[in-house]
Short mmCIF file of C-alpha atoms in Angstrom, two decimals:
data_model
loop_
_atom_site.label_atom_id
_atom_site.label_comp_id
_atom_site.label_asym_id
_atom_site.label_seq_id
_atom_site.Cartn_x
_atom_site.Cartn_y
_atom_site.Cartn_z
CA MET A 1 -33.12 29.90 39.00
CA ALA A 2 -32.25 26.54 39.43
CA ILE A 3 -28.65 25.61 38.16
CA LYS A 4 -28.28 21.94 36.88
CA ILE A 5 -24.95 20.29 36.45
CA ILE A 6 -24.33 17.18 34.45
CA ALA A 7 -21.52 15.11 34.70
CA ASN A 8 -20.38 12.09 32.78
CA TYR A 9 -17.67 9.35 33.37
CA SER A 10 -16.74 7.06 30.74
CA LYS A 11 -14.19 4.23 30.23
CA ARG A 12 -13.25 1.79 27.44
CA LEU A 13 -10.56 -1.15 28.02
CA GLY A 14 -9.29 -3.37 25.47
CA LEU A 15 -9.27 -7.29 25.97
CA PRO A 16 -7.67 -10.10 24.42
CA GLY A 17 -8.57 -11.23 21.08
CA PHE A 18 -9.19 -7.92 19.55
CA SER A 19 -12.14 -7.23 21.93
CA SER A 20 -12.71 -4.17 24.33
CA HIS A 21 -15.64 -3.31 26.63
CA GLN A 22 -16.61 -0.03 28.07
CA PHE A 23 -18.84 1.51 30.70
CA SER A 24 -20.11 4.92 31.38
CA VAL A 25 -22.35 6.53 34.14
CA SER A 26 -23.79 9.75 33.83
CA VAL A 27 -25.54 12.03 36.44
CA GLU A 28 -27.63 15.19 36.40
CA THR A 29 -28.57 17.22 39.58
CA GLU A 30 -29.36 20.59 40.62
CA LEU A 31 -27.48 22.78 42.77
CA VAL A 32 -28.81 24.94 45.41
CA THR A 33 -25.91 27.32 45.09
CA THR A 34 -23.01 27.99 42.70
CA ASP A 35 -20.63 28.91 45.64
CA ASP A 36 -19.04 25.55 45.39
CA LEU A 37 -19.32 24.49 41.99
CA GLU A 38 -15.78 23.28 41.78
CA GLY A 39 -15.84 21.21 44.82
CA GLU A 40 -19.38 19.64 43.65
CA SER A 41 -17.53 18.86 40.26
CA GLN A 42 -14.72 17.05 41.75
CA ARG A 43 -17.00 14.85 44.31
CA LEU A 44 -19.32 13.97 41.19
CA TYR A 45 -16.02 13.03 39.21
CA GLN A 46 -14.60 10.82 42.04
CA ARG A 47 -17.70 9.37 42.59
CA LEU A 48 -18.62 8.56 38.85
CA GLN A 49 -15.17 7.20 38.47
CA ALA A 50 -15.29 4.95 41.56
CA ALA A 51 -18.72 3.57 40.18
CA VAL A 52 -17.27 2.98 36.74
CA ASP A 53 -13.90 1.57 37.81
CA GLU A 54 -15.61 -0.78 40.22
CA GLN A 55 -17.93 -2.24 37.58
CA ILE A 56 -15.54 -2.35 34.67
CA GLN A 57 -13.18 -4.83 36.31
CA THR A 58 -15.97 -7.51 35.53
CA THR A 59 -15.21 -8.38 31.92
CA GLY A 60 -17.57 -10.78 31.15
CA PHE A 61 -17.43 -12.83 28.00
CA VAL A 62 -13.98 -12.44 26.25
CA PRO A 63 -14.30 -13.77 22.72
CA PRO A 64 -11.55 -16.22 21.24
CA PRO A 65 -9.53 -14.17 18.59
CA ASP A 66 -11.22 -16.25 15.61
CA TYR A 67 -14.76 -15.27 16.81
CA GLY A 68 -16.68 -14.32 14.27
CA MET A 69 -14.73 -15.40 11.25
CA ALA A 70 -15.99 -17.66 8.70
CA ASP A 71 -15.60 -21.58 9.26
CA ALA A 72 -14.80 -20.64 13.08
CA PRO A 73 -17.10 -21.91 15.43
CA ALA A 74 -18.46 -19.01 17.79
CA ALA A 75 -17.24 -20.46 20.98
CA SER A 76 -19.47 -19.29 24.21
CA SER A 77 -18.02 -18.93 27.79
CA SER A 78 -19.36 -22.44 28.55
CA ASP A 79 -17.81 -23.94 25.78
CA ARG A 80 -14.72 -22.53 26.57
CA ARG A 81 -14.77 -24.04 29.98
CA SER A 82 -15.71 -27.45 29.23
CA PRO A 83 -14.68 -30.07 26.51
CA PRO A 84 -17.23 -31.02 23.97
CA ARG A 85 -20.22 -33.11 25.18
CA ASN A 86 -19.90 -35.62 22.61
CA GLY A 87 -16.34 -36.45 23.32
CA SER A 88 -15.44 -35.51 19.73
CA PRO A 89 -11.95 -33.40 19.50
CA ARG A 90 -12.70 -29.55 18.62
CA ARG A 91 -12.12 -28.81 15.23
CA ALA A 92 -9.02 -26.23 15.02
CA SER A 93 -9.68 -22.98 13.01
CA PRO A 94 -7.79 -22.96 9.67
CA ALA A 95 -4.62 -21.02 9.94
CA TRP A 96 -4.49 -17.89 7.74
CA ARG A 97 -3.07 -18.02 4.25
CA CYS A 98 -1.85 -14.48 4.27
CA SER A 99 1.33 -13.28 5.81
CA ASP A 100 1.62 -12.36 9.26
CA LYS A 101 1.76 -8.85 8.87
CA GLN A 102 -1.44 -8.79 6.78
CA ARG A 103 -3.11 -10.61 9.18
CA GLU A 104 -2.19 -8.22 11.88
CA LEU A 105 -3.20 -5.34 9.85
CA ILE A 106 -6.54 -6.85 9.10
CA THR A 107 -7.41 -7.64 12.51
CA SER A 108 -6.36 -4.68 14.02
CA PHE A 109 -8.09 -2.70 11.51
CA VAL A 110 -11.46 -4.32 12.27
CA ASP A 111 -10.94 -3.71 15.74
CA GLU A 112 -9.70 -0.12 15.56
CA HIS A 113 -12.63 0.80 13.49
CA GLN A 114 -15.40 -1.64 15.15
CA LEU A 115 -16.12 -3.26 11.96
CA ASP A 116 -18.46 -6.10 11.76
CA ARG A 117 -16.58 -9.18 11.44
CA ASN A 118 -19.71 -10.94 9.50
CA GLU A 119 -19.33 -7.71 7.07
CA VAL A 120 -15.82 -8.10 6.31
CA GLU A 121 -16.25 -11.62 5.55
CA ARG A 122 -19.18 -10.94 3.38
CA LEU A 123 -16.53 -8.51 1.49
CA ALA A 124 -13.95 -11.18 1.29
CA THR A 125 -16.31 -13.49 -0.15
CA GLU A 126 -17.88 -11.21 -2.44
CA ARG A 127 -14.39 -9.80 -4.01
CA PHE A 128 -12.64 -13.32 -3.77
CA GLY A 129 -15.21 -16.02 -3.07
CA LYS A 130 -13.65 -17.31 -0.13
CA GLY A 131 -13.41 -16.35 3.62
CA VAL A 132 -10.61 -14.25 5.17
CA ARG A 133 -8.55 -16.81 6.60
CA GLN A 134 -8.48 -18.57 3.07
CA LEU A 135 -7.15 -15.43 1.47
CA THR A 136 -3.78 -15.78 -0.62
CA LYS A 137 -1.32 -12.94 0.14
CA LEU A 138 -2.29 -11.59 -3.24
CA GLU A 139 -5.98 -11.45 -2.24
CA ALA A 140 -5.17 -10.38 1.18
CA SER A 141 -3.64 -7.25 -0.31
CA GLY A 142 -6.98 -6.36 -2.35
CA LEU A 143 -8.73 -6.86 0.86
CA ILE A 144 -6.59 -4.49 2.80
CA ASP A 145 -7.02 -1.71 0.13
CA GLU A 146 -10.73 -2.51 -0.03
CA LEU A 147 -10.73 -1.68 3.56
CA LEU A 148 -8.72 1.04 3.63
CA GLU A 149 -10.75 2.79 0.90
CA THR A 150 -14.26 1.89 2.39
CA TYR A 151 -13.37 2.57 6.16
CA GLY A 152 -10.07 4.08 6.05
CA GLY A 153 -10.85 7.38 4.18
CA ARG A 154 -8.45 6.60 1.61
CA GLN A 155 -9.26 7.70 -1.99
CA GLY A 156 -8.76 5.26 -4.74
CA GLY A 157 -5.87 5.72 -7.60
CA LEU A 158 -3.43 7.59 -5.44
CA PRO A 159 -1.92 5.27 -2.96
CA PRO A 160 -0.87 7.36 0.39
CA ASN A 161 2.96 8.56 0.19
CA SER A 162 4.42 8.71 3.63
CA GLY A 163 7.15 11.10 2.20
CA ARG A 164 9.69 8.88 3.90
CA SER A 165 12.14 7.59 1.48
CA ALA A 166 13.08 3.84 1.60
CA TYR A 167 16.27 4.18 0.38
CA THR A 168 18.05 6.12 3.30
CA GLY A 169 18.67 2.89 4.77
CA ARG A 170 17.05 0.49 7.57
CA GLY A 171 20.93 0.21 9.04
CA GLY A 172 23.04 -3.06 9.31
CA ARG A 173 23.94 -5.54 7.11
CA ARG A 174 21.74 -8.72 6.68
CA MET B 1 40.91 5.95 49.25
CA ILE B 2 40.27 8.24 46.36
CA GLN B 3 40.44 7.03 42.83
CA ILE B 4 41.03 8.89 39.86
CA ALA B 5 39.02 8.34 36.84
CA ARG B 6 41.06 8.18 34.04
CA PRO B 7 39.58 9.02 30.52
CA VAL B 8 38.36 6.33 28.11
CA ALA B 9 39.89 6.52 24.72
CA PRO B 10 37.49 7.26 21.96
CA VAL B 11 36.26 4.44 19.90
CA ALA B 12 35.89 4.83 16.19
CA PRO B 13 32.38 4.95 14.82
CA MET B 14 31.89 1.74 13.35
CA VAL B 15 30.52 2.18 9.43
CA THR B 16 28.11 -0.46 8.53
CA ASN B 17 26.22 -0.48 5.21
CA CYS B 18 22.62 0.84 5.28
CA TYR B 19 20.37 -1.49 3.37
CA PRO B 20 17.20 -0.06 1.99
CA ALA B 21 14.06 -0.95 3.76
CA HIS B 22 12.91 -2.52 0.35
CA ILE B 23 13.38 -2.66 -3.15
CA SER B 24 10.90 -2.39 -5.98
CA PRO B 25 11.72 -3.23 -9.75
CA THR B 26 11.34 0.42 -10.84
CA SER B 27 13.55 1.91 -8.31
CA ALA B 28 16.01 -1.06 -9.14
CA LYS B 29 15.74 -0.20 -12.87
CA ASN B 30 16.16 3.63 -12.31
CA TYR B 31 19.49 2.86 -9.86
CA LEU B 32 20.93 0.88 -12.47
CA GLY B 33 20.31 3.03 -15.13
CA CYS B 34 21.76 6.20 -13.39
CA SER B 35 22.77 5.75 -9.77
CA LEU B 36 23.31 9.41 -9.26
CA ARG B 37 20.09 10.36 -10.70
CA PHE B 38 18.37 7.64 -8.41
CA TYR B 39 20.20 9.19 -5.48
CA PHE B 40 18.84 12.92 -6.09
CA GLU B 41 15.59 11.90 -6.72
CA LYS B 42 15.06 8.96 -4.07
CA VAL B 43 17.62 9.43 -1.30
CA ALA B 44 18.00 13.41 -1.64
CA GLY B 45 14.42 13.73 -2.23
CA ILE B 46 15.16 16.73 -4.47
CA ARG B 47 11.56 17.29 -6.41
CA LYS B 48 11.36 18.66 -9.82
CA PRO B 49 8.29 19.98 -11.76
CA THR B 50 6.35 17.18 -13.20
CA SER B 51 6.56 16.53 -17.09
CA PRO B 52 3.50 17.05 -19.09
CA ALA B 53 4.17 13.14 -20.05
CA LEU B 54 4.37 12.03 -16.69
CA HIS B 55 1.34 13.83 -15.32
CA ASN B 56 -0.74 12.64 -18.35
CA GLY B 57 0.52 9.29 -17.69
CA LYS B 58 -0.63 9.08 -14.05
CA ALA B 59 -3.95 10.19 -14.75
CA ILE B 60 -4.39 7.93 -17.48
CA HIS B 61 -3.36 4.88 -14.98
CA ALA B 62 -5.72 6.19 -12.32
CA ALA B 63 -8.64 6.18 -15.00
CA LEU B 64 -7.81 2.56 -15.80
CA GLN B 65 -7.77 1.80 -12.36
CA ALA B 66 -11.23 2.98 -11.93
CA PHE B 67 -12.43 0.93 -14.50
CA HIS B 68 -10.62 -2.27 -13.32
CA LEU B 69 -12.10 -1.61 -9.76
CA ALA B 70 -15.37 -0.96 -11.18
CA ARG B 71 -15.11 -4.12 -13.27
CA TRP B 72 -13.99 -5.94 -9.90
CA ARG B 73 -16.52 -4.57 -7.72
CA GLY B 74 -19.40 -4.54 -10.26
CA GLY B 75 -19.72 -0.67 -10.02
CA ASP B 76 -20.03 1.95 -12.78
CA ASP B 77 -17.57 1.25 -15.59
CA SER B 78 -18.94 3.46 -18.23
CA PRO B 79 -16.97 5.53 -20.36
CA ASP B 80 -18.48 8.44 -19.05
CA ALA B 81 -17.63 7.58 -15.42
CA ILE B 82 -14.15 6.61 -16.51
CA ALA B 83 -13.79 10.04 -18.29
CA GLN B 84 -14.74 11.41 -14.84
CA ALA B 85 -12.00 9.53 -13.04
CA PHE B 86 -9.65 10.63 -15.58
CA GLU B 87 -10.79 14.52 -15.34
CA ASP B 88 -10.92 14.12 -10.99
CA ALA B 89 -7.16 12.34 -11.22
CA TYR B 90 -6.09 15.10 -13.43
CA SER B 91 -6.83 17.88 -11.40
CA ARG B 92 -5.94 16.23 -8.21
CA LEU B 93 -2.62 15.32 -9.39
CA GLU B 94 -1.88 19.33 -9.88
CA ARG B 95 -3.08 20.27 -6.51
CA GLU B 96 -1.19 17.66 -4.85
CA GLU B 97 2.18 17.00 -6.74
CA GLY B 98 2.77 20.61 -7.56
CA PRO B 99 2.51 22.26 -10.83
CA VAL B 100 2.91 20.78 -14.39
CA SER B 101 5.88 22.22 -16.43
CA TYR B 102 4.04 23.05 -19.61
CA PRO B 103 5.97 24.76 -22.13
CA ASP B 104 2.98 26.87 -23.30
CA ALA B 105 -0.77 27.54 -22.07
CA ASN B 106 -2.24 25.25 -24.72
CA ARG B 107 -0.16 22.36 -24.11
CA ARG B 108 -2.18 21.45 -21.07
CA GLU B 109 -5.40 21.05 -22.86
CA VAL B 110 -3.81 19.41 -25.73
CA GLU B 111 -2.41 16.77 -23.43
CA ARG B 112 -5.77 16.32 -21.64
CA LEU B 113 -7.55 15.41 -24.59
CA ALA B 114 -4.70 13.29 -25.84
CA GLY B 115 -4.99 11.38 -22.56
CA LEU B 116 -8.93 11.31 -22.80
CA ARG B 117 -8.48 9.82 -26.34
CA VAL B 118 -6.14 7.30 -25.30
CA VAL B 119 -8.37 6.32 -22.14
CA ALA B 120 -11.34 5.77 -24.78
CA ALA B 121 -9.43 3.58 -27.05
CA TYR B 122 -8.38 1.42 -24.13
CA LEU B 123 -12.11 1.06 -23.48
CA ASP B 124 -13.23 0.24 -26.70
CA SER B 125 -10.06 -2.04 -27.75
CA PRO B 126 -10.56 -5.88 -27.09
CA GLU B 127 -7.73 -5.69 -24.75
CA ALA B 128 -10.16 -4.00 -22.32
CA LEU B 129 -10.71 -6.20 -19.37
CA ASN B 130 -13.78 -8.41 -19.64
CA ASP B 131 -13.53 -10.77 -16.87
CA ARG B 132 -13.28 -10.12 -13.20
CA PRO B 133 -9.65 -9.87 -12.16
CA LYS B 134 -8.04 -11.39 -9.45
CA GLY B 135 -6.75 -8.19 -8.23
CA VAL B 136 -6.25 -4.57 -9.09
CA GLU B 137 -3.35 -2.32 -8.07
CA VAL B 138 -2.02 -5.53 -6.20
CA LYS B 139 0.79 -4.71 -3.68
CA LEU B 140 2.93 -7.21 -2.40
CA THR B 141 6.45 -7.54 -0.62
CA GLU B 142 8.28 -10.70 -0.25
CA THR B 143 11.25 -11.79 0.98
CA LEU B 144 13.58 -13.74 -1.66
CA PRO B 145 16.38 -15.96 -1.53
CA GLY B 146 19.68 -14.22 -2.91
CA LEU B 147 18.11 -10.80 -2.35
CA SER B 148 19.06 -8.82 0.72
CA CYS B 149 16.18 -6.91 1.27
CA PRO B 150 12.39 -7.42 0.52
CA LEU B 151 10.94 -7.06 -2.96
CA THR B 152 7.97 -4.81 -3.13
CA GLY B 153 5.80 -3.97 -6.15
CA ALA B 154 2.54 -2.87 -7.25
CA MET B 155 1.17 -4.42 -9.95
CA ASP B 156 -1.44 -2.62 -11.95
CA LEU B 157 -3.72 -5.70 -12.62
CA VAL B 158 -3.73 -9.31 -12.21
CA ARG B 159 -6.00 -11.40 -14.33
CA GLY B 160 -7.99 -14.34 -12.90
CA ASN B 161 -5.38 -16.76 -14.15
CA LEU B 162 -2.69 -14.76 -12.06
CA VAL B 163 -1.10 -12.96 -15.25
CA PRO B 164 0.45 -9.84 -14.07
CA VAL B 165 -0.45 -6.53 -16.18
CA ASP B 166 1.51 -3.42 -16.54
CA PHE B 167 0.10 -0.38 -18.35
CA LYS B 168 2.44 1.62 -20.25
CA SER B 169 1.53 4.89 -21.71
CA ALA B 170 3.73 5.81 -24.72
CA SER B 171 4.04 8.24 -27.49
CA THR B 172 5.48 6.13 -29.84
CA LYS B 173 4.75 2.48 -31.01
CA PRO B 174 6.68 0.03 -29.23
CA ASP B 175 8.67 -2.61 -30.41
CA PRO B 176 6.89 -6.00 -29.45
CA GLY B 177 10.49 -8.07 -29.61
CA HIS B 178 12.01 -5.55 -27.55
CA ALA B 179 9.32 -4.59 -25.24
CA ALA B 180 9.55 -7.97 -23.20
CA PHE B 181 13.28 -7.36 -22.80
CA ASP B 182 13.15 -3.83 -21.98
CA HIS B 183 11.10 -4.62 -19.16
CA GLU B 184 12.11 -7.67 -17.85
CA LEU B 185 13.22 -6.53 -14.40
CA GLN B 186 9.58 -5.16 -13.91
CA LEU B 187 7.83 -8.18 -15.36
CA VAL B 188 10.10 -11.09 -13.72
CA SER B 189 9.74 -9.34 -10.44
CA TYR B 190 5.93 -9.47 -10.37
CA GLN B 191 6.17 -13.19 -11.43
CA LEU B 192 8.59 -14.13 -8.15
CA LEU B 193 6.32 -12.00 -6.25
CA ILE B 194 2.83 -13.81 -7.30
CA GLU B 195 4.96 -17.20 -6.87
CA ALA B 196 5.90 -16.25 -3.42
CA ALA B 197 2.42 -15.08 -2.38
CA THR B 198 0.46 -17.81 -4.17
CA GLY B 199 2.59 -20.78 -4.61
CA GLU B 200 1.73 -20.68 -8.27
CA SER B 201 2.93 -19.54 -11.46
CA PRO B 202 1.61 -17.07 -13.77
CA PRO B 203 1.18 -18.74 -17.19
CA SER B 204 2.63 -15.37 -19.04
CA LEU B 205 3.56 -11.84 -18.34
CA GLU B 206 1.52 -8.98 -20.12
CA LEU B 207 2.31 -5.47 -21.06
CA VAL B 208 -0.52 -3.44 -22.36
CA PHE B 209 0.92 0.07 -24.21
CA LEU B 210 -1.60 3.02 -24.70
CA VAL B 211 0.06 4.89 -27.61
CA LYS B 212 -0.58 8.83 -27.71
CA THR B 213 -0.59 8.80 -31.42
CA LYS B 214 -3.21 10.72 -33.92
CA MET B 215 -4.89 7.31 -33.84
CA PRO B 216 -4.28 6.11 -30.46
CA GLN B 217 -3.36 2.43 -30.31
CA VAL B 218 -3.64 -0.15 -27.74
CA ILE B 219 -0.79 -2.71 -28.08
CA ARG B 220 -0.56 -5.91 -25.82
CA VAL B 221 2.51 -7.66 -25.50
CA SER B 222 2.53 -11.04 -23.91
CA SER B 223 5.82 -13.05 -23.07
CA LEU B 224 6.15 -16.55 -21.49
CA LYS B 225 6.82 -16.78 -17.70
CA ALA B 226 10.52 -16.56 -16.74
CA SER B 227 12.45 -19.61 -16.47
CA ARG B 228 14.55 -20.65 -13.35
CA THR B 229 17.51 -18.98 -15.51
CA ARG B 230 15.81 -15.61 -16.43
CA LYS B 231 14.60 -15.45 -12.64
CA ALA B 232 18.09 -16.02 -11.21
CA ARG B 233 18.96 -13.28 -13.52
CA VAL B 234 16.66 -10.97 -12.47
CA VAL B 235 17.23 -11.41 -8.79
CA SER B 236 20.90 -10.71 -9.38
CA MET B 237 20.17 -7.39 -10.93
CA LEU B 238 17.84 -6.40 -8.01
CA GLU B 239 20.49 -7.51 -5.66
CA THR B 240 22.89 -5.62 -7.49
CA ALA B 241 21.08 -2.36 -6.88
CA VAL B 242 20.12 -3.27 -3.12
CA GLN B 243 24.49 -3.74 -2.81
CA GLY B 244 24.99 -0.39 -4.70
CA ILE B 245 22.36 1.50 -2.62
CA ALA B 246 23.64 0.14 0.66
CA GLU B 247 27.14 0.89 -0.25
CA GLY B 248 26.48 4.49 -1.25
CA ARG B 249 27.63 3.80 -4.69
CA PHE B 250 26.12 6.89 -6.54
CA HIS B 251 27.77 8.32 -9.76
CA PRO B 252 26.92 9.51 -13.03
CA GLN B 253 26.18 7.25 -15.97
CA PRO B 254 26.07 9.25 -19.04
CA GLY B 255 24.27 7.95 -21.74
CA MET B 256 21.26 9.17 -23.97
CA HIS B 257 19.01 9.50 -20.95
CA CYS B 258 20.91 12.29 -19.95
CA SER B 259 19.10 14.29 -22.64
CA TRP B 260 15.78 14.32 -20.78
CA CYS B 261 17.23 13.90 -17.00
CA GLN B 262 16.18 16.85 -14.96
CA TYR B 263 19.07 16.67 -12.59
CA ARG B 264 21.68 17.55 -14.87
CA ARG B 265 22.72 20.94 -12.82
CA GLU B 266 23.11 18.57 -9.89
CA CYS B 267 25.10 16.28 -12.09
CA LEU B 268 27.41 18.62 -12.72
CA ARG B 269 28.40 19.44 -9.26
CA TRP B 270 29.58 15.80 -8.76
CA GLN B 271 32.94 15.79 -8.06
CA GLY B 272 33.64 11.89 -7.17
CA GLY B 273 33.40 9.75 -4.23
CA SER B 274 30.49 8.33 -2.61
CA ARG B 275 27.74 9.52 -0.67
#
């Protein structure tokens, strides 16, 4: 009876601008004998790892931080390397109106859950009538709750309680 | 040459005040009402059985939140859906927060039905939300001048015109003249948070009381936004609480509220001194 061995090696790397890329290689082969199964597994692992590591170093396109957000130009690789052809200055992306912590939370959540940024923009527009960057702190608070409830698995009505008291002190005098 | 190491004199530990990570209007009010009770509940973390009124109030709050969220999202805001949200919250709270101290077996059903009637009264009342709100259960944290730690608050509802609304379930009809003063700390704190977050001032501040009488009542109390003087007063009250917590000033504050305090046994053991 023929014995098959299936091996897979996958690697995912984070990139700037809340981007990431991954690469995996799989192989399936038959073994003549099972006497050296461990050795064969080790050789396959090393070969697959070498193949993945060699290829994954080529990162390709890395999107800018505002890629995919409303009112933000979707810059391509060539655009990032050359100035605008018509000589006009590139329009700067609007700053976020919400707090830095809220911005970090939103962008981290989108990246962590691999959300479609257009979908997040749609949600913001549907709820508040504006894009994510234009949300005030008050509105961003609502968007964060929506994201947590929709994608974070949190039920509405009962906010999570970490159990840690905020009044045991954070040390030092301001 | 061999040198003999000399022992270093021990350095006395430097005692510093421990500021809270943040202060909320509710916590400030609790501290100012009785700092020792605040200590037992918030610092020591001593859990007590949930009272029927508190449990019912939380379930009512969850039902109203479900209604407002449905209005906000365009979901199912029908009375049946909101009643189901109340029932779900009622059961979930019992599972997650422990048993409720009902005095007898029938009390749970009485309280549950009373809560349902109050929710139904709100849905039928003219005070029920008609237009789309700005936000539901809005949580904000802001750093304010004159306050040694961030102010945090969770507003039940923010209307489209930025008016913050806080819902109160009560067993007796409130005095509208006193209500705004009684809840000044909370309402003005919400105004401060909204102003810091949006750069705009709400035109007014609202309380909506859900009164669990035989005929449930829904009473809205609206007050003008706070002036500069009132805002400074509230910030001072918040800062007073923050400083007291940081310095560990927890002591009994006898009064009528002791009658329903759950920490009387712990309080009797207090023999003076700070934390």
